Coordinates of C-alpha atoms in Angstrom, one line a residue:
M106 CA 163.5 129.6 143.2
K107 CA 161.9 127.3 145.8
Q108 CA 158.7 127.0 143.6
V109 CA 160.8 125.7 140.6
H110 CA 162.5 123.1 142.8
I111 CA 159.1 122.0 144.0
V112 CA 157.9 121.6 140.4
L113 CA 161.0 119.5 139.5
F114 CA 160.6 117.2 142.5
T115 CA 156.9 116.8 141.7
L116 CA 157.7 115.6 138.2
L117 CA 160.2 112.9 139.3
P118 CA 157.5 110.3 140.3
W119 CA 155.9 110.5 136.9
I120 CA 159.0 109.6 134.9
P121 CA 158.4 105.8 134.9
G122 CA 154.8 106.3 133.7
L123 CA 155.9 108.6 130.9
L124 CA 158.4 106.0 129.7
C125 CA 155.6 103.6 129.0
G126 CA 156.6 100.7 131.1
V127 CA 153.2 99.1 130.5
T128 CA 151.2 99.1 127.3
T129 CA 147.8 97.8 126.2
Q130 CA 145.1 98.6 123.6
D131 CA 143.6 102.1 123.7
D132 CA 140.0 100.9 123.5
Q133 CA 138.2 97.6 123.3
T134 CA 134.6 96.5 122.6
V135 CA 132.7 93.5 124.0
L136 CA 129.2 92.3 123.5
E137 CA 126.9 92.5 126.6
G138 CA 126.9 89.2 128.5
K139 CA 130.2 88.0 127.0
S140 CA 133.7 87.8 128.5
L141 CA 136.6 90.1 127.7
T142 CA 140.3 89.3 128.0
V143 CA 142.8 92.3 128.1
P144 CA 146.5 91.7 127.7
C145 CA 148.9 94.2 129.5
Y146 CA 152.5 94.1 128.3
Y147 CA 155.3 95.3 130.5
D148 CA 159.1 95.8 130.3
P149 CA 161.4 93.0 131.5
Q150 CA 162.6 94.8 134.7
Y151 CA 159.0 94.6 136.1
A152 CA 158.7 90.8 135.8
S153 CA 158.9 90.2 139.6
Y154 CA 156.6 93.1 140.6
V155 CA 152.9 92.9 141.6
K156 CA 150.5 93.6 138.8
Y157 CA 146.9 94.9 139.2
W158 CA 143.8 95.9 137.3
C159 CA 141.5 98.7 138.4
W160 CA 138.5 100.8 137.3
G161 CA 138.8 104.5 136.8
S162 CA 140.4 107.3 134.7
M163 CA 142.9 108.6 137.3
R164 CA 145.5 106.5 139.0
E165 CA 145.0 108.3 142.3
F166 CA 141.3 107.3 142.5
C167 CA 141.3 104.0 140.7
S168 CA 139.3 101.2 142.3
S169 CA 141.3 97.9 142.4
L170 CA 139.5 94.9 141.0
A171 CA 142.2 92.3 140.9
R172 CA 145.9 91.8 141.9
T173 CA 148.4 89.2 141.2
D174 CA 149.2 88.8 144.9
D175 CA 145.6 88.0 145.8
A176 CA 145.2 84.6 147.4
L177 CA 141.9 83.8 145.6
P178 CA 140.8 85.0 142.1
G179 CA 137.5 86.9 141.9
E180 CA 134.4 85.5 140.4
K181 CA 133.9 88.2 137.8
V182 CA 137.5 89.5 137.4
S183 CA 140.7 87.3 137.3
I184 CA 144.3 88.2 136.6
V185 CA 147.2 86.0 135.4
D186 CA 150.8 87.0 135.1
D187 CA 153.3 85.4 132.6
P188 CA 156.8 86.8 133.4
V189 CA 158.4 84.8 130.6
Q190 CA 156.2 86.5 128.0
Q191 CA 156.2 89.8 130.0
V192 CA 152.5 90.1 129.9
F193 CA 149.6 89.8 132.4
T194 CA 146.1 89.2 131.2
V195 CA 142.8 90.3 132.8
T196 CA 139.6 88.4 132.2
M197 CA 136.2 90.0 132.9
K198 CA 133.1 87.8 132.7
D199 CA 129.5 88.5 132.0
M200 CA 130.0 92.1 130.9
K201 CA 127.1 94.5 131.5
E202 CA 126.5 98.0 130.1
D203 CA 127.4 99.4 133.6
D204 CA 130.8 97.9 133.2
A205 CA 131.7 100.2 130.4
G206 CA 134.3 102.9 131.1
W207 CA 138.0 103.5 131.7
Y208 CA 140.3 100.8 133.2
M209 CA 144.0 100.7 134.1
C210 CA 146.7 98.1 133.9
G211 CA 149.3 98.8 136.6
V212 CA 152.6 97.6 137.9
E213 CA 153.1 98.4 141.6
I214 CA 156.5 100.0 142.1
G215 CA 156.0 101.3 145.7
G216 CA 158.2 103.9 147.4
F217 CA 157.6 107.6 148.2
W218 CA 159.4 109.1 145.2
T219 CA 158.4 106.5 142.5
A220 CA 154.9 106.2 141.0
D221 CA 153.5 103.0 139.6
V222 CA 153.8 102.4 135.9
T223 CA 150.4 102.2 134.2
A224 CA 148.4 102.1 131.0
F225 CA 144.8 103.0 130.4
T226 CA 142.2 101.5 128.1
Y227 CA 138.5 102.3 127.4
I228 CA 136.1 99.4 127.3
K229 CA 132.8 99.7 125.5
V230 CA 130.0 97.2 126.2
T231 CA 127.6 96.8 123.2
P232 CA 124.0 95.8 123.9
G233 CA 122.0 93.6 121.5
M234 CA 124.0 92.5 118.5
T235 CA 127.4 92.7 116.9
V236 CA 129.3 91.0 114.1
V237 CA 132.8 89.3 114.1
N238 CA 133.8 90.9 110.7
D239 CA 131.6 93.6 109.1
R240 CA 133.5 93.6 105.8
L241 CA 134.0 90.4 103.9
S242 CA 135.4 89.7 100.5
G243 CA 135.2 86.7 98.2
E244 CA 136.0 85.7 94.7
E245 CA 133.1 85.1 92.2
G246 CA 131.9 81.5 92.5
S247 CA 133.3 81.0 96.1
S248 CA 131.5 81.3 99.4
V249 CA 131.8 83.7 102.4
T250 CA 130.6 83.2 106.0
V251 CA 129.2 85.9 108.3
E252 CA 129.1 85.4 112.1
C253 CA 126.7 87.6 114.0
L254 CA 126.7 87.6 117.8
Y255 CA 123.7 88.4 120.0
T256 CA 123.1 88.7 123.7
E257 CA 121.1 86.4 126.0
R258 CA 118.1 88.6 125.8
H259 CA 117.8 87.8 122.1
R260 CA 118.1 84.1 122.3
E261 CA 114.5 83.5 121.5
S262 CA 114.0 86.4 119.2
E263 CA 113.5 85.9 115.5
K264 CA 116.7 86.1 113.5
K265 CA 116.8 87.4 109.9
W266 CA 119.3 88.0 107.1
C267 CA 118.3 91.0 104.9
R268 CA 119.6 92.8 101.9
S269 CA 120.1 96.5 102.9
G270 CA 117.3 98.7 101.6
D271 CA 115.0 95.8 100.7
W272 CA 113.1 94.4 103.7
N273 CA 111.2 92.1 101.4
S274 CA 114.5 90.2 100.9
C275 CA 114.7 89.2 104.6
L276 CA 115.2 85.5 105.2
P277 CA 114.0 84.4 108.7
T278 CA 115.5 81.4 110.5
G279 CA 112.1 80.0 111.4
P280 CA 111.2 77.9 114.4
G281 CA 114.0 75.4 113.8
G282 CA 116.6 78.1 113.8
S283 CA 117.8 77.4 110.2
F284 CA 117.1 78.3 106.6
E285 CA 118.8 77.1 103.4
D286 CA 118.4 77.4 99.7
S287 CA 120.7 77.3 96.7
S288 CA 122.3 80.7 97.4
V289 CA 122.4 81.0 101.2
A290 CA 122.4 79.0 104.4
I291 CA 121.5 80.5 107.8
H292 CA 121.9 78.8 111.2
D293 CA 121.1 80.0 114.7
D294 CA 122.9 77.9 117.4
K295 CA 120.6 79.4 120.1
T296 CA 123.7 80.2 122.3
G297 CA 124.6 83.6 120.8
T298 CA 125.8 83.0 117.3
L299 CA 123.9 83.5 114.0
T300 CA 125.9 82.1 111.0
I301 CA 125.2 83.0 107.4
T302 CA 127.0 81.4 104.4
I303 CA 126.5 83.0 101.0
K304 CA 127.1 80.3 98.5
R305 CA 128.4 80.6 94.9
L306 CA 129.0 84.3 95.0
Q307 CA 127.9 86.4 92.0
M308 CA 128.8 90.0 91.2
S309 CA 125.2 91.0 91.9
D310 CA 125.7 89.8 95.5
M311 CA 128.0 92.7 96.3
G312 CA 126.6 95.3 98.7
W313 CA 125.3 95.8 102.3
Y314 CA 123.4 93.3 104.3
W315 CA 121.8 93.2 107.8
C316 CA 121.9 90.6 110.6
S317 CA 118.8 91.1 112.6
A318 CA 117.7 89.8 116.1
G319 CA 114.4 91.2 117.3
Q320 CA 114.7 95.0 117.0
Q321 CA 118.5 94.9 116.9
N322 CA 120.5 94.7 113.6
V323 CA 124.0 95.2 112.5
G324 CA 125.4 95.9 109.0
V325 CA 127.8 93.7 106.9
H326 CA 129.4 94.6 103.6
V327 CA 130.2 91.9 101.1
Q328 CA 132.7 92.6 98.4
V329 CA 132.9 90.3 95.3
T330 CA 135.9 90.2 93.2
P331 CA 135.9 88.9 89.6
R332 CA 137.0 85.3 89.0
T333 CA 140.7 85.1 88.0
S334 CA 141.4 83.5 84.7
T335 CA 144.1 80.9 84.8
T336 CA 146.2 79.7 81.8
P337 CA 147.3 76.1 82.1
L338 CA 151.1 75.5 82.2
L339 CA 152.4 72.7 80.0
V340 CA 155.6 71.1 81.1
T341 CA 157.2 69.4 78.1
S342 CA 160.3 68.0 79.8
Q343 CA 161.9 67.3 83.1
A344 CA 164.5 70.0 82.5
A345 CA 161.8 72.6 82.0
A346 CA 160.0 71.4 85.2
S347 CA 163.2 71.8 87.1
Q348 CA 163.4 75.5 86.1
L349 CA 160.1 76.3 87.8
V350 CA 160.5 78.8 90.5
V351 CA 158.2 79.0 93.5
V352 CA 157.8 82.6 94.7
A353 CA 157.0 82.8 98.4
P354 CA 154.9 85.6 99.8
P355 CA 156.8 88.5 101.3
P356 CA 157.5 88.1 105.0
D357 CA 155.5 90.0 107.6
L358 CA 157.5 93.1 108.4
T359 CA 155.8 93.6 111.7
T360 CA 158.0 91.6 113.9
K361 CA 158.6 91.6 117.6
D362 CA 162.1 93.2 117.1
S363 CA 160.7 96.0 115.0
W364 CA 157.9 96.6 117.5
T365 CA 160.5 96.7 120.3
C366 CA 162.6 99.2 118.3
Q367 CA 159.5 101.4 117.8
V368 CA 158.9 101.3 121.5
F369 CA 162.5 102.1 122.3
T370 CA 162.4 105.1 119.9
S371 CA 159.3 106.4 121.5
K372 CA 160.9 106.1 124.9
T373 CA 164.0 107.9 123.7
M374 CA 162.0 110.7 122.3
M375 CA 160.0 111.0 125.6
L376 CA 163.3 111.0 127.6
C377 CA 164.7 113.8 125.4
A378 CA 161.5 115.8 125.8
L379 CA 161.8 115.4 129.6
F380 CA 165.5 116.5 129.5
M381 CA 164.5 119.6 127.5
L382 CA 161.8 120.3 130.0
F383 CA 164.2 120.1 132.9
V384 CA 166.8 122.3 131.0
G385 CA 164.1 124.9 130.4
L386 CA 163.0 124.9 134.0
A387 CA 166.7 125.3 135.1
I388 CA 167.1 128.3 132.8
L389 CA 163.9 129.8 134.1
A390 CA 165.1 129.3 137.7
R391 CA 168.5 130.9 136.8
R392 CA 166.8 134.0 135.3
L393 CA 164.5 134.4 138.3
Q394 CA 167.5 134.2 140.6
K395 CA 169.3 136.9 138.6
H396 CA 166.2 139.0 138.5
E397 CA 165.9 138.8 142.3
H398 CA 169.6 139.6 142.7
F399 CA 169.4 142.7 140.5
A400 CA 166.2 143.9 142.3
K401 CA 168.0 143.6 145.7
L402 CA 171.0 145.5 144.2
R403 CA 168.9 148.3 142.9
Q404 CA 167.1 148.5 146.3
T405 CA 170.5 148.8 148.1
M406 CA 171.8 151.5 145.7
G407 CA 168.6 153.4 146.2
R408 CA 169.0 153.3 149.9
K409 CA 172.6 154.5 149.7
A410 CA 171.6 157.5 147.5
N411 CA 168.8 158.5 149.9
C412 CA 171.3 158.3 152.8
K413 CA 173.8 160.5 151.0
E414 CA 171.1 163.0 150.2
N415 CA 169.9 163.1 153.8
I416 CA 173.5 163.7 155.0
G417 CA 174.0 166.6 152.6
M418 CA 170.8 168.2 153.7
A419 CA 171.8 167.9 157.4
A420 CA 175.2 169.4 156.7
T421 CA 173.6 172.5 155.1

């Protein structure tokens, strides 16, 4: 019975964390040498609490990197709290491959019986090269622009734009960092961004391409949709023109209210699960108590039987 009580009291400090008082993205990716900003959202009741950011996959052994009650911000990591928007943001500068790993957003609750509310995120640091959007789509005859990002180590490397599977199609930027013809324009700003614009898209332009910087490359897929045919509308009178109806696009169904509702539903389900867990443990404790009682009763009855038997033998 005592062991069950110990389990119940052990679970109490974890209830705030299970109710998701803090949320953030599950994982994030940043290019080596760049900065990364992580938003951590919290519930309204935590607006006045101290927030912190730490490195590690377990809250008990997490190394603190920044706190909102620090007098001076750090050079590499800074943290800013916005109680009105109920979010605190963490900015990490000059990311290195060694910086990859698990991190934790935390709200410091304090107290012996109450644990901090936290949320974990995994940060991946990509070396070499990446692309802002690896899947682009454009209508036939229009243009699309690709932005490929590279690290400091590739600033002076030769940049190329290639059709996948055909290295003879590669177009280098050249010494000036630019290339342009009737179908494509390439520009290297020498600060970390290679921009490619495919002009006057044709159906034959659809497929995979490569951004290349030195020995690093990243794939980009370009989708080309057929040109839409338009039929001119002739308005013969002012009355007919007044009957024209402008159809607005459907509203975005993902609103803050719907998101809050989803979060509330998740919390309710978690609370119900906790309640069922406590009920199950209470039932288990009750059964253990009954089992212990019956065992003692059987032991007492056995002793009485042995006593009677000994008395009878002594009488004979």
